[in-house]
Amino acid sequence: MPHTGPRHMTPDDFRRFGYAAVDWVARYLEDVERFPVVSRVRPGDIRAALPSSPPEAPEDFEAVLGDLDRVVLPGITHWQSPNFFAYFPANSSGPSILGELVSAGLGVQGMLWQTSPACTELETHVLDWLVELLGLPETFSSASAGGGVIQDSASSAALCALVAARERATAGAANRTGAPGRLTVYASTEAHSSIEKAVRIAGIGSDNLRKIPTDDRLAMRPDALAEAIDADARRGALPCMVVATAGTTSTMAFDPLRQIGEVCRERGLWLHVDAAMAGTAALCPELRAIHDGLELADSYCFNPHKWMLVNFDCDCFYVSDRGALVDSLSILPDYLRNPATETGEVIDYRDWQIPLGRRFRALKLWFVIRYYGAAGLRALVREHVALTRELADWIGSDPHLEIAAPPTLNLVCFRHVHGDRAGATLLERVNASGAAYLTPTTAHGRYALRLCVGQATTTRRHVEAAWELVRREAARVAAGS
Ligand SMILES: *Cc1c(COP(=O)(O)O)cnc(C)c1O
């Protein structure tokens, strides 16, 4: 009988192709600055370059790697370009990429402590390190009643927090008989859309999300929050959670955590703090005011996959009472029973998240923290914050531009003085040049351009070049040319 099984890649071939793939990535990262930041393909172009049916016979791996340049690269928007100033950064770094590689090589399913103790214990340990590195409240450390876990995203963290909050507010009834229609959730009008999505998925419904007005700095008004909660309670609703944002996506506004926390404490609501991008800044003691009052929070998350040199996906999610989270998410079928779980001495992270399975994501975080050291990570944040301050000064003194919201940390929002249409034209021209990529938002009801300084390799030279481009195009738009 001839062997008819699959043709596996031999260890020797894996080495050869692996080195080639690493070379390809290294070359990409060397060259990335030279590409137009935004992909210029039209819808369908990438699919048109692909065969309509999958291959029946095995293909040479060289051919597969070759198609990266031919098929894939033209359709890439270069998030790793130092000229990427759009949305939020999606950092990657050498040690993080290698962490992903090792994680893939181990191919571990870390759903239970038992299914790979290192996957769980390294994660718990590195998340405790981050409590220290960011100066987070001790209640979030695993030595207390709380602890941290890596989620795929801030969206999932918000949903897990909401499910735990929902169960706490209903004494477990929502899980048993379905969420009663009386639950209400609160976030500012500037909160991320993932909060409303979580409210929908948790069965509470968008109509029961109260969008609390903001002040002149686009931060949530605690007085308006208290009023909304009290009005709902009077009508017989069951207010269950407030989401405060530390660094809104649109303009990097900071909700006043301490005052919001006090409102929540007085009324028994769960407080979740979403610091997806800004949290990383707390690496620097001089920037920790962004977390003032965080000890009043029941849960908190930030994304090292935005601004801390760790590849997507890596959201660090902390709770101050892990029992509340685990109680709301744990179901133990017979096929997952095991002696370690029975002892109650181990963490089974499947109970801290929505899926059962989980990757060994702590590796990339561990690699990054060790490779850069706390000092290296702080240096990245400090450089970006300093560049952003300078840029905000340049924008503020330009005759054709004005600041649209108070610039904080690594984000500046600005307008064209000739109005919204001029702003949109300016953005279009800057992005069409391929030399920089910015995205728009709305601040105080008006069109604004956002420029976020956060890419791993962005330095003064890149910010200066982007500014020169923006300045020149803003003048052309003003002149009507
Ligand atoms: C980016 C962002 C999110 C969403 O992050 P994901 O991890 O992609 O879900 C949520 N909240 C804020 C404030 C953000 O900036």
CSV table of C-alpha atoms and ligand atoms in Angstrom, one decimal:
chain,number,residue,atom,x,y,z
A,1,MET,CA,0.0,0.0,0.0
A,2,PRO,CA,1.5,3.4,-1.0
A,3,HIS,CA,1.3,6.0,1.7
A,4,THR,CA,-1.8,8.2,1.0
A,5,GLY,CA,-1.8,10.5,4.0
A,6,PRO,CA,-1.1,14.2,3.8
A,7,ARG,CA,2.4,15.4,2.9
A,8,HIS,CA,3.4,17.1,6.1
A,9,MET,CA,6.1,19.7,6.1
A,10,THR,CA,9.2,18.0,7.4
A,11,PRO,CA,11.1,19.7,10.3
A,12,ASP,CA,13.9,20.5,7.8
A,13,ASP,CA,11.5,22.0,5.3
A,14,PHE,CA,9.9,23.9,8.1
A,15,ARG,CA,13.2,25.4,9.0
A,16,ARG,CA,14.0,26.4,5.4
A,17,PHE,CA,10.5,27.9,4.7
A,18,GLY,CA,10.4,29.3,8.2
A,19,TYR,CA,13.6,31.2,7.7
A,20,ALA,CA,12.2,32.4,4.3
A,21,ALA,CA,9.0,33.6,5.9
A,22,VAL,CA,10.9,35.4,8.7
A,23,ASP,CA,13.1,37.0,6.0
A,24,TRP,CA,10.0,38.1,4.1
A,25,VAL,CA,8.5,39.8,7.2
A,26,ALA,CA,11.9,41.4,8.1
A,27,ARG,CA,12.1,42.8,4.6
A,28,TYR,CA,8.5,44.0,4.8
A,29,LEU,CA,9.2,45.9,8.0
A,30,GLU,CA,12.4,47.4,6.4
A,31,ASP,CA,10.4,48.6,3.4
A,32,VAL,CA,7.0,49.4,4.9
A,33,GLU,CA,7.8,53.1,5.2
A,34,ARG,CA,8.1,53.4,1.4
A,35,PHE,CA,4.6,52.1,0.6
A,36,PRO,CA,1.5,54.4,0.2
A,37,VAL,CA,0.0,53.9,3.6
A,38,VAL,CA,-3.6,53.1,2.4
A,39,SER,CA,-4.1,50.2,0.0
A,40,ARG,CA,-5.2,51.4,-3.4
A,41,VAL,CA,-7.0,48.3,-4.6
A,42,ARG,CA,-10.6,48.5,-5.6
A,43,PRO,CA,-13.3,46.1,-4.2
A,44,GLY,CA,-12.8,42.7,-5.7
A,45,ASP,CA,-9.3,43.2,-7.0
A,46,ILE,CA,-7.7,40.8,-4.5
A,47,ARG,CA,-10.2,38.0,-5.2
A,48,ALA,CA,-9.7,38.5,-8.9
A,49,ALA,CA,-6.1,37.6,-8.5
A,50,LEU,CA,-7.0,34.3,-6.8
A,51,PRO,CA,-8.0,31.0,-8.5
A,52,SER,CA,-11.7,30.4,-8.2
A,53,SER,CA,-11.3,26.9,-6.8
A,54,PRO,CA,-8.8,25.6,-4.2
A,55,PRO,CA,-5.9,23.4,-5.3
A,56,GLU,CA,-6.5,19.7,-5.5
A,57,ALA,CA,-2.8,18.8,-5.5
A,58,PRO,CA,-0.2,20.0,-3.0
A,59,GLU,CA,1.5,23.2,-4.2
A,60,ASP,CA,5.1,24.2,-3.7
A,61,PHE,CA,5.5,26.4,-0.6
A,62,GLU,CA,7.8,28.8,-2.6
A,63,ALA,CA,4.8,29.5,-4.8
A,64,VAL,CA,2.7,30.3,-1.8
A,65,LEU,CA,5.3,32.7,-0.3
A,66,GLY,CA,5.7,34.3,-3.7
A,67,ASP,CA,2.0,35.2,-3.8
A,68,LEU,CA,2.4,37.3,-0.7
A,69,ASP,CA,4.1,40.0,-2.9
A,70,ARG,CA,1.8,39.4,-5.9
A,71,VAL,CA,-1.6,39.0,-4.3
A,72,VAL,CA,-1.5,40.2,-0.7
A,73,LEU,CA,0.8,43.2,-0.4
A,74,PRO,CA,-1.2,45.4,-2.9
A,75,GLY,CA,-4.2,44.9,-0.6
A,76,ILE,CA,-2.5,45.9,2.6
A,77,THR,CA,-3.1,49.1,4.4
A,78,HIS,CA,0.1,49.5,6.2
A,79,TRP,CA,-0.7,49.7,9.9
A,80,GLN,CA,3.0,49.1,10.7
A,81,SER,CA,4.0,52.2,8.6
A,82,PRO,CA,5.5,55.0,10.8
A,83,ASN,CA,3.3,57.2,8.7
A,84,PHE,CA,0.1,55.6,10.0
A,85,PHE,CA,-1.7,58.2,12.1
A,86,ALA,CA,-5.3,56.9,11.6
A,87,TYR,CA,-7.8,55.3,14.0
A,88,PHE,CA,-5.5,54.0,16.8
A,89,PRO,CA,-2.1,52.3,16.5
A,90,ALA,CA,-2.0,48.5,16.1
A,91,ASN,CA,1.5,48.0,17.4
A,92,SER,CA,3.6,45.0,16.6
A,93,SER,CA,7.3,44.4,17.4
A,94,GLY,CA,10.0,41.8,16.9
A,95,PRO,CA,9.6,40.1,20.2
A,96,SER,CA,5.8,40.1,19.9
A,97,ILE,CA,5.9,38.6,16.4
A,98,LEU,CA,8.3,35.9,17.7
A,99,GLY,CA,6.0,35.3,20.7
A,100,GLU,CA,3.2,34.7,18.2
A,101,LEU,CA,5.4,32.3,16.3
A,102,VAL,CA,6.3,30.3,19.5
A,103,SER,CA,2.6,30.3,20.5
A,104,ALA,CA,1.7,28.9,17.1
A,105,GLY,CA,4.5,26.3,17.4
A,106,LEU,CA,3.3,25.1,20.7
A,107,GLY,CA,-0.3,25.0,19.5
A,108,VAL,CA,-1.7,24.9,23.0
A,109,GLN,CA,-5.3,25.1,24.0
A,110,GLY,CA,-5.2,26.9,27.3
A,111,MET,CA,-8.8,26.6,28.3
A,112,LEU,CA,-8.0,24.9,31.6
A,113,TRP,CA,-5.0,25.0,33.9
A,114,GLN,CA,-4.7,21.3,33.3
A,115,THR,CA,-4.5,21.7,29.5
A,116,SER,CA,-1.2,23.6,29.8
A,117,PRO,CA,-0.3,24.9,33.2
A,118,ALA,CA,2.3,27.3,31.8
A,119,CYS,CA,-0.3,29.0,29.6
A,120,THR,CA,-2.4,29.9,32.6
A,121,GLU,CA,0.4,30.6,35.1
A,122,LEU,CA,2.5,32.8,32.8
A,123,GLU,CA,-0.7,34.8,32.0
A,124,THR,CA,-1.6,35.3,35.6
A,125,HIS,CA,1.9,36.3,36.4
A,126,VAL,CA,2.4,38.8,33.5
A,127,LEU,CA,-1.0,40.4,34.3
A,128,ASP,CA,0.2,40.8,37.9
A,129,TRP,CA,3.4,42.4,36.5
A,130,LEU,CA,1.2,44.9,34.7
A,131,VAL,CA,-0.7,45.8,37.9
A,132,GLU,CA,2.7,46.9,39.2
A,133,LEU,CA,3.9,48.5,35.9
A,134,LEU,CA,0.8,50.6,35.4
A,135,GLY,CA,0.3,51.3,39.1
A,136,LEU,CA,-3.2,49.7,39.0
A,137,PRO,CA,-5.2,49.2,42.2
A,138,GLU,CA,-4.1,46.1,44.2
A,139,THR,CA,-7.6,44.8,44.0
A,140,PHE,CA,-6.9,43.8,40.4
A,141,SER,CA,-3.9,41.6,41.4
A,142,SER,CA,-4.4,37.8,41.7
A,143,ALA,CA,-3.1,38.0,45.3
A,144,SER,CA,-6.3,39.8,46.2
A,145,ALA,CA,-9.9,38.7,45.4
A,146,GLY,CA,-9.5,39.9,41.8
A,147,GLY,CA,-7.2,39.2,38.9
A,148,GLY,CA,-6.4,39.7,35.3
A,149,VAL,CA,-7.0,37.7,32.1
A,150,ILE,CA,-6.1,38.3,28.4
A,151,GLN,CA,-9.1,38.8,26.2
A,152,ASP,CA,-9.1,39.1,22.4
A,153,SER,CA,-10.4,42.6,22.6
A,154,ALA,CA,-11.8,45.4,24.7
A,155,SER,CA,-15.2,44.6,23.2
A,156,SER,CA,-15.1,41.1,24.7
A,157,ALA,CA,-13.9,42.6,28.0
A,158,ALA,CA,-16.9,44.9,28.1
A,159,LEU,CA,-19.2,42.1,27.4
A,160,CYS,CA,-17.7,39.9,30.1
A,161,ALA,CA,-17.9,42.7,32.6
A,162,LEU,CA,-21.5,43.3,31.6
A,163,VAL,CA,-22.5,39.7,32.0
A,164,ALA,CA,-20.9,39.7,35.5
A,165,ALA,CA,-22.6,43.0,36.4
A,166,ARG,CA,-26.0,41.7,35.1
A,167,GLU,CA,-25.7,38.6,37.3
A,168,ARG,CA,-24.7,40.6,40.3
A,169,ALA,CA,-27.6,42.9,39.8
A,170,THR,CA,-30.1,40.1,39.4
A,171,ALA,CA,-28.6,37.7,41.9
A,172,GLY,CA,-28.0,35.2,39.1
A,173,ALA,CA,-31.6,35.3,37.7
A,174,ALA,CA,-30.6,36.6,34.3
A,175,ASN,CA,-28.5,33.5,33.6
A,176,ARG,CA,-31.2,31.2,34.9
A,177,THR,CA,-34.3,32.6,33.3
A,178,GLY,CA,-33.1,35.3,30.9
A,179,ALA,CA,-32.3,38.9,31.4
A,180,PRO,CA,-35.3,40.8,32.8
A,181,GLY,CA,-36.3,43.7,30.7
A,182,ARG,CA,-35.6,46.2,33.5
A,183,LEU,CA,-31.8,46.3,33.4
A,184,THR,CA,-30.2,49.5,32.4
A,185,VAL,CA,-26.6,50.4,31.5
A,186,TYR,CA,-24.9,53.8,31.3
A,187,ALA,CA,-22.0,55.2,29.3
A,188,SER,CA,-21.3,58.6,27.8
A,189,THR,CA,-22.3,59.8,24.4
A,190,GLU,CA,-18.6,59.4,23.5
A,191,ALA,CA,-18.3,55.8,24.6
A,192,HIS,CA,-17.0,53.2,22.1
A,193,SER,CA,-19.6,51.4,20.0
A,194,SER,CA,-18.5,48.1,21.6
A,195,ILE,CA,-20.4,49.1,24.7
A,196,GLU,CA,-23.7,49.2,22.9
A,197,LYS,CA,-22.8,46.0,21.1
A,198,ALA,CA,-22.2,44.3,24.5
A,199,VAL,CA,-25.6,45.7,25.7
A,200,ARG,CA,-27.3,44.1,22.7
A,201,ILE,CA,-25.5,40.8,23.0
A,202,ALA,CA,-26.2,40.6,26.8
A,203,GLY,CA,-29.9,40.8,26.0
A,204,ILE,CA,-30.4,44.1,27.6
A,205,GLY,CA,-31.1,46.0,24.4
A,206,SER,CA,-29.9,49.3,23.0
A,207,ASP,CA,-32.9,51.1,24.3
A,208,ASN,CA,-31.8,50.4,27.8
A,209,LEU,CA,-28.3,51.9,27.3
A,210,ARG,CA,-28.4,55.5,28.6
A,211,LYS,CA,-26.0,57.8,26.7
A,212,ILE,CA,-25.0,60.3,29.3
A,213,PRO,CA,-24.2,63.8,28.1
A,214,THR,CA,-20.6,65.2,28.3
A,215,ASP,CA,-19.1,68.5,29.3
A,216,ASP,CA,-17.1,71.0,27.2
A,217,ARG,CA,-14.1,68.6,27.3
A,218,LEU,CA,-16.3,65.7,26.1
A,219,ALA,CA,-16.0,63.9,29.4
A,220,MET,CA,-19.1,62.3,31.0
A,221,ARG,CA,-21.0,64.5,33.4
A,222,PRO,CA,-21.3,62.7,36.8
A,223,ASP,CA,-24.3,64.8,37.8
A,224,ALA,CA,-26.2,63.8,34.7
A,225,LEU,CA,-25.2,60.2,35.3
A,226,ALA,CA,-26.6,60.2,38.9
A,227,GLU,CA,-29.8,61.8,37.6
A,228,ALA,CA,-30.3,59.2,34.9
A,229,ILE,CA,-29.7,56.3,37.3
A,230,ASP,CA,-32.0,57.7,39.9
A,231,ALA,CA,-34.7,58.4,37.4
A,232,ASP,CA,-34.5,54.8,36.1
A,233,ALA,CA,-34.6,53.4,39.6
A,234,ARG,CA,-37.7,55.5,40.4
A,235,ARG,CA,-39.4,54.0,37.3
A,236,GLY,CA,-38.7,50.5,38.5
A,237,ALA,CA,-35.7,49.7,36.3
A,238,LEU,CA,-32.6,47.9,37.6
A,239,PRO,CA,-29.5,50.0,36.8
A,240,CYS,CA,-26.6,47.5,36.6
A,241,MET,CA,-23.5,48.9,35.1
A,242,VAL,CA,-21.7,52.2,34.2
A,243,VAL,CA,-18.9,52.2,31.6
A,244,ALA,CA,-16.5,55.0,32.0
A,245,THR,CA,-14.0,55.7,29.3
A,246,ALA,CA,-10.4,56.6,30.1
A,247,GLY,CA,-9.4,58.0,26.7
A,248,THR,CA,-12.3,58.1,24.3
A,249,THR,CA,-11.7,56.8,20.8
A,250,SER,CA,-13.0,59.9,19.1
A,251,THR,CA,-11.0,62.6,21.0
A,252,MET,CA,-9.1,60.9,23.9
A,253,ALA,CA,-11.4,62.5,26.5
A,254,PHE,CA,-11.3,61.2,30.1
A,255,ASP,CA,-14.4,60.6,32.1
A,256,PRO,CA,-13.9,61.6,35.8
A,257,LEU,CA,-13.5,58.1,37.3
A,258,ARG,CA,-13.5,59.1,40.9
A,259,GLN,CA,-16.8,61.0,40.8
A,260,ILE,CA,-18.4,58.3,38.6
A,261,GLY,CA,-17.1,55.7,40.9
A,262,GLU,CA,-18.7,57.4,43.9
A,263,VAL,CA,-22.0,57.6,42.0
A,264,CYS,CA,-21.7,53.8,41.4
A,265,ARG,CA,-20.7,53.0,45.0
A,266,GLU,CA,-23.6,54.9,46.4
A,267,ARG,CA,-26.1,53.1,44.2
A,268,GLY,CA,-24.5,49.6,44.0
A,269,LEU,CA,-23.7,49.7,40.3
A,270,TRP,CA,-20.8,47.9,38.6
A,271,LEU,CA,-18.2,50.2,37.2
A,272,HIS,CA,-16.3,49.1,34.2
A,273,VAL,CA,-13.4,51.3,33.0
A,274,ASP,CA,-12.5,51.2,29.3
A,275,ALA,CA,-8.9,52.4,28.8
A,276,ALA,CA,-8.3,50.5,25.5
A,277,MET,CA,-5.7,52.8,24.1
A,278,ALA,CA,-4.8,55.3,26.9
A,279,GLY,CA,-4.2,52.7,29.6
A,280,THR,CA,-0.7,52.1,28.3
A,281,ALA,CA,0.3,55.7,29.3
A,282,ALA,CA,0.0,54.7,32.9
A,283,LEU,CA,3.4,53.0,32.5
A,284,CYS,CA,4.7,56.5,33.1
A,285,PRO,CA,4.1,57.6,36.7
A,286,GLU,CA,3.7,61.3,35.5
A,287,LEU,CA,0.7,60.2,33.4
A,288,ARG,CA,-1.1,58.1,36.0
A,289,ALA,CA,-3.7,60.8,36.7
A,290,ILE,CA,-5.7,59.2,33.8
A,291,HIS,CA,-6.5,56.4,36.3
A,292,ASP,CA,-7.3,58.6,39.3
A,293,GLY,CA,-10.2,56.9,41.1
A,294,LEU,CA,-9.7,53.5,39.4
A,295,GLU,CA,-9.7,51.8,42.8
A,296,LEU,CA,-13.5,52.4,42.7
A,297,ALA,CA,-13.9,50.2,39.6
A,298,ASP,CA,-15.1,46.6,39.5
A,299,SER,CA,-13.4,46.0,36.2
A,300,TYR,CA,-10.9,47.6,33.9
A,301,CYS,CA,-9.3,46.9,30.5
A,302,PHE,CA,-6.6,48.2,28.3
A,303,ASN,CA,-5.1,47.0,25.0
A,304,PRO,CA,-1.4,46.3,24.8
A,305,HIS,CA,-2.3,45.5,21.2
A,306,LYS,CA,-2.8,49.2,20.5
A,307,TRP,CA,0.0,51.1,22.0
A,308,MET,CA,2.3,48.7,23.9
A,309,LEU,CA,4.1,46.9,21.1
A,310,VAL,CA,2.1,43.7,21.4
A,311,ASN,CA,0.4,42.3,18.3
A,312,PHE,CA,-3.3,42.0,18.1
A,313,ASP,CA,-5.0,40.3,19.9
A,314,CYS,CA,-4.1,41.2,23.5
A,315,ASP,CA,-6.5,43.0,25.8
A,316,CYS,CA,-5.8,42.9,29.5
A,317,PHE,CA,-9.0,42.7,31.5
A,318,TYR,CA,-9.0,43.0,35.3
A,319,VAL,CA,-11.7,42.4,37.8
A,320,SER,CA,-11.7,43.2,41.5
A,321,ASP,CA,-13.9,40.2,42.4
A,322,ARG,CA,-13.0,37.2,40.2
A,323,GLY,CA,-15.8,35.2,41.9
A,324,ALA,CA,-18.5,37.5,40.3
A,325,LEU,CA,-17.0,36.9,36.8
A,326,VAL,CA,-16.4,33.2,37.2
A,327,ASP,CA,-19.9,32.6,38.7
A,328,SER,CA,-21.5,34.3,35.7
A,329,LEU,CA,-19.5,32.4,33.0
A,330,SER,CA,-18.8,29.0,34.5
A,331,ILE,CA,-20.5,25.9,33.3
A,332,LEU,CA,-18.7,22.6,34.1
A,333,PRO,CA,-19.6,19.7,31.8
A,334,ASP,CA,-18.3,16.2,32.7
A,335,TYR,CA,-15.9,16.2,29.8
A,336,LEU,CA,-13.9,19.1,31.3
A,337,ARG,CA,-13.7,17.7,34.8
A,338,ASN,CA,-10.2,17.2,36.1
A,339,PRO,CA,-8.4,16.8,39.4
A,340,ALA,CA,-6.7,20.3,39.3
A,341,THR,CA,-10.0,22.0,38.8
A,342,GLU,CA,-11.6,20.0,41.6
A,343,THR,CA,-8.9,21.2,44.1
A,344,GLY,CA,-10.0,24.8,43.5
A,345,GLU,CA,-6.4,25.9,43.6
A,346,VAL,CA,-6.0,26.7,40.0
A,347,ILE,CA,-7.4,29.3,37.6
A,348,ASP,CA,-9.3,27.9,34.6
A,349,TYR,CA,-9.4,30.9,32.3
A,350,ARG,CA,-12.2,29.4,30.2
A,351,ASP,CA,-14.4,30.8,33.0
A,352,TRP,CA,-13.1,34.3,32.5
A,353,GLN,CA,-14.1,34.7,28.8
A,354,ILE,CA,-16.7,33.9,26.2
A,355,PRO,CA,-15.1,31.1,24.2
A,356,LEU,CA,-13.9,27.9,25.7
A,357,GLY,CA,-10.6,27.6,23.8
A,358,ARG,CA,-7.8,30.1,24.2
A,359,ARG,CA,-4.4,30.7,22.6
A,360,PHE,CA,-1.1,31.1,24.5
A,361,ARG,CA,-1.2,34.9,24.2
A,362,ALA,CA,0.8,35.6,27.4
A,363,LEU,CA,4.0,34.6,25.5
A,364,LYS,CA,4.0,37.7,23.3
A,365,LEU,CA,3.3,40.0,26.2
A,366,TRP,CA,6.0,38.3,28.3
A,367,PHE,CA,8.5,38.6,25.4
A,368,VAL,CA,7.7,42.3,24.9
A,369,ILE,CA,8.0,43.3,28.5
A,370,ARG,CA,11.3,41.4,28.9
A,371,TYR,CA,12.8,42.6,25.6
A,372,TYR,CA,12.0,46.3,26.1
A,373,GLY,CA,11.9,46.4,29.9
A,374,ALA,CA,9.7,48.9,31.7
A,375,ALA,CA,12.1,51.6,30.8
A,376,GLY,CA,11.8,50.9,27.0
A,377,LEU,CA,8.1,50.9,27.1
A,378,ARG,CA,7.9,54.1,29.0
A,379,ALA,CA,10.3,55.7,26.5
A,380,LEU,CA,8.0,54.9,23.7
A,381,VAL,CA,5.0,56.5,25.4
A,382,ARG,CA,7.0,59.6,26.4
A,383,GLU,CA,8.3,60.1,22.9
A,384,HIS,CA,4.8,59.9,21.4
A,385,VAL,CA,3.3,62.1,24.0
A,386,ALA,CA,6.0,64.8,23.6
A,387,LEU,CA,5.7,64.7,19.8
A,388,THR,CA,1.9,65.1,20.1
A,389,ARG,CA,2.3,68.1,22.3
A,390,GLU,CA,4.6,69.7,19.8
A,391,LEU,CA,2.3,68.9,16.9
A,392,ALA,CA,-0.7,70.4,18.8
A,393,ASP,CA,1.3,73.6,19.2
A,394,TRP,CA,2.1,73.7,15.5
A,395,ILE,CA,-1.6,73.1,14.6
A,396,GLY,CA,-2.8,75.7,17.2
A,397,SER,CA,-0.6,78.4,15.7
A,398,ASP,CA,-1.5,77.7,12.0
A,399,PRO,CA,-3.8,80.3,10.4
A,400,HIS,CA,-5.8,77.7,8.5
A,401,LEU,CA,-6.3,75.2,11.3
A,402,GLU,CA,-7.8,75.1,14.8
A,403,ILE,CA,-7.7,72.5,17.6
A,404,ALA,CA,-11.1,70.7,17.8
A,405,ALA,CA,-10.8,69.1,21.3
A,406,PRO,CA,-8.2,69.3,24.0
A,407,PRO,CA,-5.2,67.3,22.8
A,408,THR,CA,-4.3,64.6,25.3
A,409,LEU,CA,-1.6,61.9,25.3
A,410,ASN,CA,-1.0,60.9,21.7
A,411,LEU,CA,-4.1,62.3,19.9
A,412,VAL,CA,-4.8,65.6,18.3
A,413,CYS,CA,-8.1,66.5,16.8
A,414,PHE,CA,-8.3,69.6,14.6
A,415,ARG,CA,-10.5,71.4,12.1
A,416,HIS,CA,-10.0,73.5,9.0
A,417,VAL,CA,-11.0,77.1,9.8
A,418,HIS,CA,-13.1,77.2,6.6
A,419,GLY,CA,-15.4,74.6,8.0
A,420,ASP,CA,-16.4,70.9,7.7
A,421,ARG,CA,-16.3,70.6,3.9
A,422,ALA,CA,-12.8,72.1,3.8
A,423,GLY,CA,-11.7,69.7,6.6
A,424,ALA,CA,-13.0,66.7,4.6
A,425,THR,CA,-11.2,67.9,1.5
A,426,LEU,CA,-8.0,68.3,3.5
A,427,LEU,CA,-8.2,64.8,4.8
A,428,GLU,CA,-8.9,63.4,1.4
A,429,ARG,CA,-5.8,65.1,-0.1
A,430,VAL,CA,-3.5,64.1,2.8
A,431,ASN,CA,-4.6,60.5,2.5
A,432,ALA,CA,-4.5,60.5,-1.3
A,433,SER,CA,-0.8,61.4,-1.2
A,434,GLY,CA,0.0,58.1,0.3
A,435,ALA,CA,2.5,59.7,2.6
A,436,ALA,CA,0.3,59.7,5.7
A,437,TYR,CA,-3.0,58.3,6.8
A,438,LEU,CA,-5.4,60.2,9.1
A,439,THR,CA,-9.1,59.5,9.9
A,440,PRO,CA,-12.0,61.8,10.7
A,441,THR,CA,-14.3,62.1,13.6
A,442,THR,CA,-17.0,64.4,15.0
A,443,ALA,CA,-16.1,66.7,17.9
A,444,HIS,CA,-18.8,69.0,19.4
A,445,GLY,CA,-20.9,68.2,16.4
A,446,ARG,CA,-18.4,69.3,13.8
A,447,TYR,CA,-16.1,67.5,11.4
A,448,ALA,CA,-12.6,67.0,12.8
A,449,LEU,CA,-9.4,65.3,11.6
A,450,ARG,CA,-7.7,62.9,14.1
A,451,LEU,CA,-4.0,62.4,14.1
A,452,CYS,CA,-2.8,59.7,16.5
A,453,VAL,CA,0.9,59.3,17.1
A,454,GLY,CA,1.4,55.7,18.3
A,455,GLN,CA,3.1,53.5,15.7
A,456,ALA,CA,6.0,51.5,17.1
A,457,THR,CA,8.5,53.1,14.6
A,458,THR,CA,7.0,56.6,14.4
A,459,THR,CA,9.6,59.3,15.3
A,460,ARG,CA,10.0,63.0,15.0
A,461,ARG,CA,10.9,62.8,11.4
A,462,HIS,CA,7.6,61.2,10.5
A,463,VAL,CA,5.5,63.6,12.5
A,464,GLU,CA,7.3,66.5,11.0
A,465,ALA,CA,6.7,65.2,7.5
A,466,ALA,CA,3.0,64.5,8.2
A,467,TRP,CA,2.7,68.0,9.6
A,468,GLU,CA,4.4,69.6,6.6
A,469,LEU,CA,1.9,67.8,4.4
A,470,VAL,CA,-1.1,68.8,6.5
A,471,ARG,CA,0.1,72.4,6.7
A,472,ARG,CA,0.7,72.7,3.0
A,473,GLU,CA,-2.6,71.1,2.0
A,474,ALA,CA,-4.6,73.2,4.5
A,475,ALA,CA,-3.2,76.3,3.0
A,476,ARG,CA,-4.1,75.1,-0.5
A,477,VAL,CA,-7.6,74.3,0.6
A,478,ALA,CA,-7.9,77.8,2.2
A,479,ALA,CA,-6.7,79.3,-1.1
A,480,GLY,CA,-9.3,77.3,-3.0
A,481,SER,CA,-6.6,75.6,-5.1
B,1,LIG,C1,-10.2,50.8,20.3
B,1,LIG,C2,-11.2,50.9,21.4
B,1,LIG,C3,-12.1,49.9,21.7
B,1,LIG,C4,-12.2,48.6,20.9
B,1,LIG,O1,-11.1,47.8,21.0
B,1,LIG,P1,-11.1,46.3,20.6
B,1,LIG,O2,-10.1,45.7,21.4
B,1,LIG,O3,-10.9,46.3,19.1
B,1,LIG,O4,-12.5,45.8,20.9
B,1,LIG,C5,-12.9,50.1,22.8
B,1,LIG,N1,-12.8,51.2,23.5
B,1,LIG,C6,-12.0,52.2,23.3
B,1,LIG,C7,-12.0,53.4,24.1
B,1,LIG,C8,-11.1,52.1,22.2
B,1,LIG,O5,-10.3,53.1,21.9
